[in-house]
Short mmCIF file of C-alpha atoms in Angstrom, two decimals:
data_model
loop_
_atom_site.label_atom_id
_atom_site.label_comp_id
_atom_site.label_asym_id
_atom_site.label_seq_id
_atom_site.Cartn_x
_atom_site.Cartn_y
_atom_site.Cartn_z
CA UNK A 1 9.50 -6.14 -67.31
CA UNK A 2 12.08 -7.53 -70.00
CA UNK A 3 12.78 -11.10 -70.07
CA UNK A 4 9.21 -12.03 -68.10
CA UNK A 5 7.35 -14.39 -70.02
CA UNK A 6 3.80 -13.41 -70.79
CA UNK A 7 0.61 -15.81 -69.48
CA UNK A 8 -2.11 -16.04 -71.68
CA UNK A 9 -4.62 -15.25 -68.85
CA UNK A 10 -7.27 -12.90 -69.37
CA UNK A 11 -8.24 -9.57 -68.10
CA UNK A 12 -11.46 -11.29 -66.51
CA UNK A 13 -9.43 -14.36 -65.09
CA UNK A 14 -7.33 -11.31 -62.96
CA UNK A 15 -10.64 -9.29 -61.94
CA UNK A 16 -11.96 -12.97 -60.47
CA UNK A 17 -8.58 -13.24 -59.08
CA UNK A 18 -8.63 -9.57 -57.19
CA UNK A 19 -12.43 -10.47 -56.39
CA UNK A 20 -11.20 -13.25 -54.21
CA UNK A 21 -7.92 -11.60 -53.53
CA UNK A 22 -9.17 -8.32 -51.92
CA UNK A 23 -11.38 -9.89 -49.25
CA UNK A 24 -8.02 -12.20 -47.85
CA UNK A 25 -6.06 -8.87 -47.74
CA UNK A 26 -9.26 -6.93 -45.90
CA UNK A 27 -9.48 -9.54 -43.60
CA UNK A 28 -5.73 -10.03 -43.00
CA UNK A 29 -5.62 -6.26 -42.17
CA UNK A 30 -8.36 -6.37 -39.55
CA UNK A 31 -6.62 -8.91 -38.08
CA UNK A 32 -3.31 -6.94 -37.96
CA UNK A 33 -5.60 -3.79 -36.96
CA UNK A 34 -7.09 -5.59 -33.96
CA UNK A 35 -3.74 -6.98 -32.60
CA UNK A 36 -2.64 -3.32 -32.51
CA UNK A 37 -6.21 -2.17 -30.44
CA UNK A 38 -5.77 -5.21 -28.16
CA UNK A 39 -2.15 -4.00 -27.83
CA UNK A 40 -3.16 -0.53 -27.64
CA UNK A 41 0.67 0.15 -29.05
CA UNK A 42 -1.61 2.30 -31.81
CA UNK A 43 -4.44 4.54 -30.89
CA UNK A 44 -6.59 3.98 -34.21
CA UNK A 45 -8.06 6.93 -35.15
CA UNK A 46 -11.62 6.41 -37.50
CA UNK A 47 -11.43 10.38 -38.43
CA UNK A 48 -8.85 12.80 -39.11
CA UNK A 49 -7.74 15.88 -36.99
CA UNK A 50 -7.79 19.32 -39.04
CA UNK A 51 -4.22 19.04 -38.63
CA UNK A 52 -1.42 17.17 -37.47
CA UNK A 53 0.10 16.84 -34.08
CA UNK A 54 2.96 15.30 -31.99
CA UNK A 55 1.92 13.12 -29.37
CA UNK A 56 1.93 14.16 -25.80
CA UNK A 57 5.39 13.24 -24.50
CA UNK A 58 6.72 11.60 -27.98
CA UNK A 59 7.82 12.14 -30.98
CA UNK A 60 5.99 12.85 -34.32
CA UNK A 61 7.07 9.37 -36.46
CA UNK A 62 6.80 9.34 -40.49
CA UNK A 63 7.26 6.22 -43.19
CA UNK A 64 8.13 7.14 -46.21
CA UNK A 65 6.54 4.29 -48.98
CA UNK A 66 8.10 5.17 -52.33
CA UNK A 67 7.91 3.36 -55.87
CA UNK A 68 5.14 0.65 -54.63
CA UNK A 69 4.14 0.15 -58.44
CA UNK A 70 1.12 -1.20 -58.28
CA UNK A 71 -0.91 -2.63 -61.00
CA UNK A 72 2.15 -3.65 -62.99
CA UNK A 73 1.69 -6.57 -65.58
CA UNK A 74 -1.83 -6.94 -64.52
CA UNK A 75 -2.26 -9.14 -67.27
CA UNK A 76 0.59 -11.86 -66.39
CA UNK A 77 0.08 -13.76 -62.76
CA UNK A 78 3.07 -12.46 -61.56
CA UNK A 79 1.61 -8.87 -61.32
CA UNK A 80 -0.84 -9.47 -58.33
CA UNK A 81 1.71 -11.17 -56.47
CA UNK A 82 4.18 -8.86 -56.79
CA UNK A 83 1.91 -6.65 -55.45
CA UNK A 84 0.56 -9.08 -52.60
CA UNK A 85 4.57 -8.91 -52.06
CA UNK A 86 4.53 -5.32 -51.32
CA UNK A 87 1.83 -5.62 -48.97
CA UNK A 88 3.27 -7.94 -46.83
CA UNK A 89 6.48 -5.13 -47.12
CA UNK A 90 4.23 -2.48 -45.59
CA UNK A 91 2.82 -4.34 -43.14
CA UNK A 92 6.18 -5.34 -41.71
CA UNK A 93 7.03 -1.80 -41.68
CA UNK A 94 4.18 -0.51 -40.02
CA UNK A 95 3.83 -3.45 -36.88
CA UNK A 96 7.89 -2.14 -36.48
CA UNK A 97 7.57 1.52 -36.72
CA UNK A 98 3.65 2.66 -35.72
CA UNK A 99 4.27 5.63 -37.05
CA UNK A 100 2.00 8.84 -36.65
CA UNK A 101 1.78 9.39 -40.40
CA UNK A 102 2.87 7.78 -43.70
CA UNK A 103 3.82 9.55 -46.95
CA UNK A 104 3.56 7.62 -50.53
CA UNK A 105 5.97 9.80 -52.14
CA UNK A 106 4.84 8.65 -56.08
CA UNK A 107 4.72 5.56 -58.34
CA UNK A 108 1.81 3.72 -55.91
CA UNK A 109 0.57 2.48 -59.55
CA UNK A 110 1.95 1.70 -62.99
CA UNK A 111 -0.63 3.51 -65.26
CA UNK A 112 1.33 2.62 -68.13
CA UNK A 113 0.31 -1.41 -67.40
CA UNK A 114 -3.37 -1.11 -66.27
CA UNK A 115 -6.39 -1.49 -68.54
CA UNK A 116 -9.24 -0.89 -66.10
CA UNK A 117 -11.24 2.12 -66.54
CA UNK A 118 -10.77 3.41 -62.82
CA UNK A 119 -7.10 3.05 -62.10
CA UNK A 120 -7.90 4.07 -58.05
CA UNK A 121 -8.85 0.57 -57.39
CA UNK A 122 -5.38 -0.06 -57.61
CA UNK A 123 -4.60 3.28 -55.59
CA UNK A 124 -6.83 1.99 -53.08
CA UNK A 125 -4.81 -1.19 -52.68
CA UNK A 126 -1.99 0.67 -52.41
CA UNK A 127 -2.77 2.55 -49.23
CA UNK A 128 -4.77 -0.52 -47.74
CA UNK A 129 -2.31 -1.39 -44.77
CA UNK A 130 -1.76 2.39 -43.49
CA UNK A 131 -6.04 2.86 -43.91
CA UNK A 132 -6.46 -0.44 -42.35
CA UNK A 133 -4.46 0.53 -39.11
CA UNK A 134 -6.14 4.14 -39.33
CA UNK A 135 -3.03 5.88 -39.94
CA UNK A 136 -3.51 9.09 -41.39
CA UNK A 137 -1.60 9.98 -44.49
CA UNK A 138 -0.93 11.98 -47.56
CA UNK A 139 0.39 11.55 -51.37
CA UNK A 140 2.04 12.86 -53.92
CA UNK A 141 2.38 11.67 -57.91
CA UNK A 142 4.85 9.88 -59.65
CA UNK A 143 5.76 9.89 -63.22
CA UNK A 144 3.74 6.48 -63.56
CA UNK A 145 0.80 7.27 -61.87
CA UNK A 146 -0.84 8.18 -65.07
CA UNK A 147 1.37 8.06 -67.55
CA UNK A 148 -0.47 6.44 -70.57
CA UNK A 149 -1.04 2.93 -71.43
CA UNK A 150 1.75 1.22 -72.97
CA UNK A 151 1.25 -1.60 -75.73
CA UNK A 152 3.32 -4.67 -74.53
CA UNK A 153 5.68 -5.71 -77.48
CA UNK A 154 5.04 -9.29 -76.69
CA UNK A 155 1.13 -9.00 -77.62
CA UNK A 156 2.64 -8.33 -81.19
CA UNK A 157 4.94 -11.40 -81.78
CA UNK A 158 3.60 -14.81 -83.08
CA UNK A 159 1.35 -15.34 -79.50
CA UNK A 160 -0.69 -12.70 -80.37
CA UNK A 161 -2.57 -10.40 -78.16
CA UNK A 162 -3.90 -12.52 -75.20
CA UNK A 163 -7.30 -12.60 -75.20
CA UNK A 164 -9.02 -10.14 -73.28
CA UNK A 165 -12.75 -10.14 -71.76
CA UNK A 166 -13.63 -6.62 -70.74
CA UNK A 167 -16.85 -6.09 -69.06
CA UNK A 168 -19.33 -4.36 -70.89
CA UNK A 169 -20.83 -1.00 -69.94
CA UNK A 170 -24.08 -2.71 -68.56
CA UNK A 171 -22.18 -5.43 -66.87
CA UNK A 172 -22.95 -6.42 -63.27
CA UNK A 173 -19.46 -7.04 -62.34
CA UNK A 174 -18.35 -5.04 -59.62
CA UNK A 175 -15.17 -4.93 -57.95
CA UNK A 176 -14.36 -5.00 -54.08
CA UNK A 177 -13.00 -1.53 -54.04
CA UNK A 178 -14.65 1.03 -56.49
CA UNK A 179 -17.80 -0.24 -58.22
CA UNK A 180 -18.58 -1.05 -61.65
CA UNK A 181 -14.97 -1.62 -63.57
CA UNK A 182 -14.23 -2.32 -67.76
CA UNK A 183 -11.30 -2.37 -69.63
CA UNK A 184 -9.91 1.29 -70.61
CA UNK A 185 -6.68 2.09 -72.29
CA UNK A 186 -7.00 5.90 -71.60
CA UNK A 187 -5.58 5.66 -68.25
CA UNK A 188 -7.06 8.04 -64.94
CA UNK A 189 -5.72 11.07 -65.00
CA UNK A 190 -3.88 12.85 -61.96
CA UNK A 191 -6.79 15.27 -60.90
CA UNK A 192 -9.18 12.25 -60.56
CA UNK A 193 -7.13 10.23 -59.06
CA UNK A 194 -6.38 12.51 -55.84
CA UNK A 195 -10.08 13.18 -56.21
CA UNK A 196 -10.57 9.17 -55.69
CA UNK A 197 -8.31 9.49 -52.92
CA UNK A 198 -9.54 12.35 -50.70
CA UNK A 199 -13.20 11.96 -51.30
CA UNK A 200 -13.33 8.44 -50.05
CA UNK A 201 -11.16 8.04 -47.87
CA UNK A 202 -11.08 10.46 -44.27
CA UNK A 203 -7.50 9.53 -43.25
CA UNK A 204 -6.46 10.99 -46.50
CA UNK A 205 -4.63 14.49 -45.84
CA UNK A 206 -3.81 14.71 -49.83
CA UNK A 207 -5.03 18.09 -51.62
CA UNK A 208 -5.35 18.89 -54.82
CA UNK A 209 -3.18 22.19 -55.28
CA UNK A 210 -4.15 25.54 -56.80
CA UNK A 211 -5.86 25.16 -60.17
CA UNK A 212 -3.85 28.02 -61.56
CA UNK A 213 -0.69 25.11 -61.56
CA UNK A 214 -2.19 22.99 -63.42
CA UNK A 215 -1.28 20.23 -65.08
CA UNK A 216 0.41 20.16 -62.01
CA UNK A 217 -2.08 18.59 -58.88
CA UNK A 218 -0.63 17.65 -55.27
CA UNK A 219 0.75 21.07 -54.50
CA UNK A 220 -0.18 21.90 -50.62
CA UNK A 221 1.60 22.42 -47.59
CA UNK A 222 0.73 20.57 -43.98
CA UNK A 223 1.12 21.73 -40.60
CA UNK A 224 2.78 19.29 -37.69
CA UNK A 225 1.58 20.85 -34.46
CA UNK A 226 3.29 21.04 -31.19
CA UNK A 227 1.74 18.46 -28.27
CA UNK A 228 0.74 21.24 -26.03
CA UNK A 229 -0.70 23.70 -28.48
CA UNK A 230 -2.56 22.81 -31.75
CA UNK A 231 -2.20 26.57 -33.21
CA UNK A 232 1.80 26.35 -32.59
CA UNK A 233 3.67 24.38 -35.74
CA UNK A 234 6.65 22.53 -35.09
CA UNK A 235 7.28 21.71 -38.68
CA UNK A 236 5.71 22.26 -41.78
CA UNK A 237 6.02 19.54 -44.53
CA UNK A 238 5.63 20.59 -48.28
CA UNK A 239 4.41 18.34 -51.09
CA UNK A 240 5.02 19.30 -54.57
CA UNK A 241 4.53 17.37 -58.05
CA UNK A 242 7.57 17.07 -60.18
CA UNK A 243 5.27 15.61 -62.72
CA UNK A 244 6.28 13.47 -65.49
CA UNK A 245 3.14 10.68 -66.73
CA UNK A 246 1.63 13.20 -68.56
CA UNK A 247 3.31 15.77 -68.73
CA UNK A 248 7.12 16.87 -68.69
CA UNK A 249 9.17 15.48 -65.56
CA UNK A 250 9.79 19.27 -64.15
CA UNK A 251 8.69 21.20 -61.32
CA UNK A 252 7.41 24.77 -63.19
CA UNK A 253 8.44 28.10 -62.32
CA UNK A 254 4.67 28.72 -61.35
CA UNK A 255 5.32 26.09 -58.54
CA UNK A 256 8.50 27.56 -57.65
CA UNK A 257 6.80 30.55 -57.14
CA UNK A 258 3.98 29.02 -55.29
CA UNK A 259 6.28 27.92 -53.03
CA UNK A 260 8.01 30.88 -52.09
CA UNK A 261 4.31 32.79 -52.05
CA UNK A 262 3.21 29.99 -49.56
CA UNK A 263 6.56 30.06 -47.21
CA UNK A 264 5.90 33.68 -47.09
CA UNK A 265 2.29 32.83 -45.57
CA UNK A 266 2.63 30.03 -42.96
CA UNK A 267 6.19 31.06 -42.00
CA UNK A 268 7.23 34.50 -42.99
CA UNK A 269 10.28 35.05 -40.88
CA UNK A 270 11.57 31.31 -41.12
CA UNK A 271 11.12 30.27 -38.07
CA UNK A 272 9.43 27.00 -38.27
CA UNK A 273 11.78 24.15 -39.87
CA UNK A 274 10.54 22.88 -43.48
CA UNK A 275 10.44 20.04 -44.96
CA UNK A 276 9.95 19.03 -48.53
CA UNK A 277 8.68 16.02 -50.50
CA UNK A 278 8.54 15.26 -54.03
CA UNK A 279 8.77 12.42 -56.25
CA UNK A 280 11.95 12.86 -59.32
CA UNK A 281 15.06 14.29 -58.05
CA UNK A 282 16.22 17.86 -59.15
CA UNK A 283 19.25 18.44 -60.87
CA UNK A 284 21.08 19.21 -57.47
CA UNK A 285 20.83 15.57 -56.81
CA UNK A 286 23.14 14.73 -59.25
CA UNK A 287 25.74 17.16 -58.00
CA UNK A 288 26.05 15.90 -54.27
CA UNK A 289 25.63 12.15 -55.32
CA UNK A 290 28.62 9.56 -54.59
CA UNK A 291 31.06 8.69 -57.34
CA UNK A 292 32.20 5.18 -55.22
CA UNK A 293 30.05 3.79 -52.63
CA UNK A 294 28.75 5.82 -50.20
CA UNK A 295 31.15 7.98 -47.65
CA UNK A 296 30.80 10.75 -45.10
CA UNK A 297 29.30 13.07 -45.13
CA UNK A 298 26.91 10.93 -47.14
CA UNK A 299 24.96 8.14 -45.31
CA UNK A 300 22.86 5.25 -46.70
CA UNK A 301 23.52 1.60 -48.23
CA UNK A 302 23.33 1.34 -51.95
CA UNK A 303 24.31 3.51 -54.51
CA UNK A 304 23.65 0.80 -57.17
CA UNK A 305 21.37 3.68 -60.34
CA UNK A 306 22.15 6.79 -61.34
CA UNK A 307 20.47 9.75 -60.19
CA UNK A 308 17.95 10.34 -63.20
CA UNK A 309 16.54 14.17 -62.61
CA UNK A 310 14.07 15.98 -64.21
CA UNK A 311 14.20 17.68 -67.42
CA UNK A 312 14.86 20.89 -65.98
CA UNK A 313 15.69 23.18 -63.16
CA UNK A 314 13.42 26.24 -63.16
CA UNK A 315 14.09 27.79 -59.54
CA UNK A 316 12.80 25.80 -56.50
CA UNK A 317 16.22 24.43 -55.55
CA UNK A 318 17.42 28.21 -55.35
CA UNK A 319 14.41 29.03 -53.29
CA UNK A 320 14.93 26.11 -51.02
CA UNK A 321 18.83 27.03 -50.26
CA UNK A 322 18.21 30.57 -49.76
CA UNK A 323 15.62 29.33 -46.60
CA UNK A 324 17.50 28.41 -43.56
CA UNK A 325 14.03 26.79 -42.81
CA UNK A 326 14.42 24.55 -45.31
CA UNK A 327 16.03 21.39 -43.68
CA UNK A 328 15.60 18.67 -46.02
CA UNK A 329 14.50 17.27 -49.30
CA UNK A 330 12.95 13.71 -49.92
CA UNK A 331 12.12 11.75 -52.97
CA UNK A 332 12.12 8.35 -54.69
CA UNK A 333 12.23 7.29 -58.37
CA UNK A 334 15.71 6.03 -58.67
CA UNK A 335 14.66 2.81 -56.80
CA UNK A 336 18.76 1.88 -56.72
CA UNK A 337 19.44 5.01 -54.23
CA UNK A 338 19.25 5.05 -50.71
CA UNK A 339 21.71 7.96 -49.31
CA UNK A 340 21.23 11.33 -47.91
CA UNK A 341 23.87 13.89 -48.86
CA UNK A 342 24.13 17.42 -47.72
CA UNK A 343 23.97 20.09 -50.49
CA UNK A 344 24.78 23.41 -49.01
CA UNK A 345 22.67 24.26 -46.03
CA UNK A 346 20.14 21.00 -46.30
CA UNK A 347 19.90 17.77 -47.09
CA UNK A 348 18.80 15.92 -50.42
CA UNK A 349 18.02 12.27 -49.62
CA UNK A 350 16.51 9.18 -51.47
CA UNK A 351 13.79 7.19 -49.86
CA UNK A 352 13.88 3.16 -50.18
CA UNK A 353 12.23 1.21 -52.67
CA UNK A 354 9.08 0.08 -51.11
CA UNK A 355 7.37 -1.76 -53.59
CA UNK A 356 8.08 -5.39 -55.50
CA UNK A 357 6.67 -3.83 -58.52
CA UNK A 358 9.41 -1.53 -60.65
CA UNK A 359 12.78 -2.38 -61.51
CA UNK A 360 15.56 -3.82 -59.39
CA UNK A 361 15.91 -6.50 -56.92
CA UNK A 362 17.48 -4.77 -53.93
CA UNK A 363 15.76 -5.59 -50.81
CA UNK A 364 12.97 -4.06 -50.30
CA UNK A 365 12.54 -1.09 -46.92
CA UNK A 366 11.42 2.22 -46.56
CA UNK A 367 12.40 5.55 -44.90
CA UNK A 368 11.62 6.79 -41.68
CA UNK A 369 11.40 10.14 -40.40
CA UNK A 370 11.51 11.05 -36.46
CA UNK A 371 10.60 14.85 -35.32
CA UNK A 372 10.84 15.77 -32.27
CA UNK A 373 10.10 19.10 -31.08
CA UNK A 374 12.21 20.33 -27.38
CA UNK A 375 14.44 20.72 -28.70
CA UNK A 376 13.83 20.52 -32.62
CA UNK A 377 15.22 17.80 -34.29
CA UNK A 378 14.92 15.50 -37.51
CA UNK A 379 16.20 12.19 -37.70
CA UNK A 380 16.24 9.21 -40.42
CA UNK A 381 16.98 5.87 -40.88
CA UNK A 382 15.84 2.72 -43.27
CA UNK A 383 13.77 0.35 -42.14
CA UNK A 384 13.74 -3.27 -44.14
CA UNK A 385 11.41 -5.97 -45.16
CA UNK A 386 13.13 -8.30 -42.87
CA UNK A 387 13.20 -5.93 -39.60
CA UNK A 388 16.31 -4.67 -39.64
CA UNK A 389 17.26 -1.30 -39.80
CA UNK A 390 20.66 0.74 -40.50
CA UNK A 391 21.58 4.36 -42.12
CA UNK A 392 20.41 6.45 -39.09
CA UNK A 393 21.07 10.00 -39.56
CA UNK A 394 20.49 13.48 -37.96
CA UNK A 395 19.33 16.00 -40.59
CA UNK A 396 18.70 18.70 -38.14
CA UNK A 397 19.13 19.80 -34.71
#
């Protein structure tokens, strides 16, 4: 956000703008939804299954959207369209891949830049193109998806705060997405925001994990069934919150624990392959990454950031190396990493910075996973904004 001039537009002049944006966007996604029904290259599905499941003679496919960011400079014109940007990123990814399922793996808003009172509307936005093509999905949080509201320095230099026309509590304004909106600087905390996410929307496989982790929230574990038999798991995928926002960028020991309670549960003899997904990298990360480029065994295309890993390490990493389940790690945040980089008996790898919003201004992609399940395997590549695709990798076999 340094060096970006400030314009003096108001808080209502951007509601009228996402007023007339939203219903463009809707109506660009039906259209994109329709072309895939009268392709029938997607089967849409209006509802959920109780679980997840590889298609009859295919392969169970996965897109990764990390660090979307949006809401970011919602004040400033160049904040919607930034965000328009990122659309038109995830729809190019989605008409390439059809995937079976999509993961935001944190950062889908900047919390620390939005001044509405219900912060989903922006969440909502976020998952627009995978709802719109009724792709099922599932979440986890960022350290900006409500991290608290951040005073721009600008609005305390000779300009002056822009002026800003919030909606009162009795005002009829409504918003295309969530109701009645007004200006907040309090932010939406975690636990509402998944509670936003699964109670409106059926696609949504997100879950609000035990309370007993709290501050913690989207702790759960989901089950990828095998095409001939929903009761028999090919894979199960893990989502954890590494937290940050508000609270301390760590995953706890409780979670650890949780984890290796849970692993005992679903998959006590390790038979099923594992996969996990969180948002901030763990220490490990910083041990396996590249010191020059990016070289074998290492695979990816930009090794531009450092890795920047959470405050602590307080025991998941030693549960996850001591399952030979446990086949790979993903996560985002460093929006200048790309690679995967074996550490041990797994893999740690970076997604791809989805969004326009954030920092950086390295092409934009995103990560996609492939499982197949006679025999097992897990592969990855990138996928970019423009099509093309490169860093294809075998994780497991």
């Amino acid at each position: 956000m340094k060096g970006r001039s400030l314009y003096q537009l108001t808080i209502f002049s951007f509601m009228c703008f996402s007023i007339a944006f939203a219903p463009m966007l809707a109506v660009g996604l039906d259209q994109q939804a329709n072309r895939h029904q009268a392709s029938e290259a997607v089967a849409l599905r209006t509802t959920p299954e109780k679980y997840l499941q590889i298609p009859p003679g295919s392969s169970f496919k996965i897109v990764l959207f990390a660090d979307l960011h949006f809401g970011e400079n919602a004040w400033a014109d160049w904040g919607p369209r930034q965000d328009a940007n990122s659309i038109k990123v995830m729809n190019t990814i989605l008409d390439e891949e059809t995937p079976d399922f999509v993961i935001y793996l944190g950062d889908l808003i900047t919390a620390n830049n939005i001044m509405i009172e219900n912060a989903s509307l922006y969440w909502d936005q976020a998952t627009s193109p995978t709802r719109a093509r009724g792709i099922p999905w599932a979440s986890v949080f960022g350290n900006h998806d409500d991290a608290p509201f951040e005073w721009p320095i600008e609005w305390f230099s000779a300009t002056g705060i822009p002026q800003l026309h919030c909606p009162s509590r009795n005002s009829s304004y409504r918003n295309s997405f969530s109701g009645k909106e007004e200006c907040s600087f309090s932010g939406t905390q975690r636990g509402e925001l998944m509670k936003n996410e699964i109670k409106h929307n059926e696609l949504s496989f997100s879950r609000s994990g035990p309370n007993d982790l709290w501050p913690s929230i989207s702790n759960y574990v989901l089950q990828v069934s095998s095409s001939e038999d929903a009761e028999s798991p090919v894979a199960f995928l893990y989502f954890l919150d590494s937290g940050g926002g508000s609270y301390p960028e760590v995953l706890s020991t409780a979670q650890a624990e949780w984890f290796k309670w849970k692993t005992q549960e679903v998959n006590p003899d390790s038979r099923v392959p594992e996969i996990i997904f969180w948002h901030i990298p763990s220490k490990a990360y910083k041990k396996v990454a590249p010191k020059f480029g990016i070289r074998k065994p290492c695979v990816g295309s930009i090794n531009k950031d450092r890795v920047a890993p959470q405050a602590a390490e307080m025991g998941i990493m030693k549960h996850l190396v001591q399952r030979p389940s446990v086949k790979a790690v993903f996560v985002g945040h460093n929006h200048g990493l790309d690679w995967c980089c074996p550490y041990k008996k797994l893999w740690l790898c970076f997604a791809r910075h989805t969004g326009y919003g954030g920092y950086g201004n390295w092409p934009r992609g995103a990560r996609i996973l492939e499982i197949t399940e006679q025999p097992f395997s897990l592969k990855s590549w990138i996928r970019m904004e423009d099509g093309g695709l490169h860093s294809e990798v075998v994780l497991a076999f």
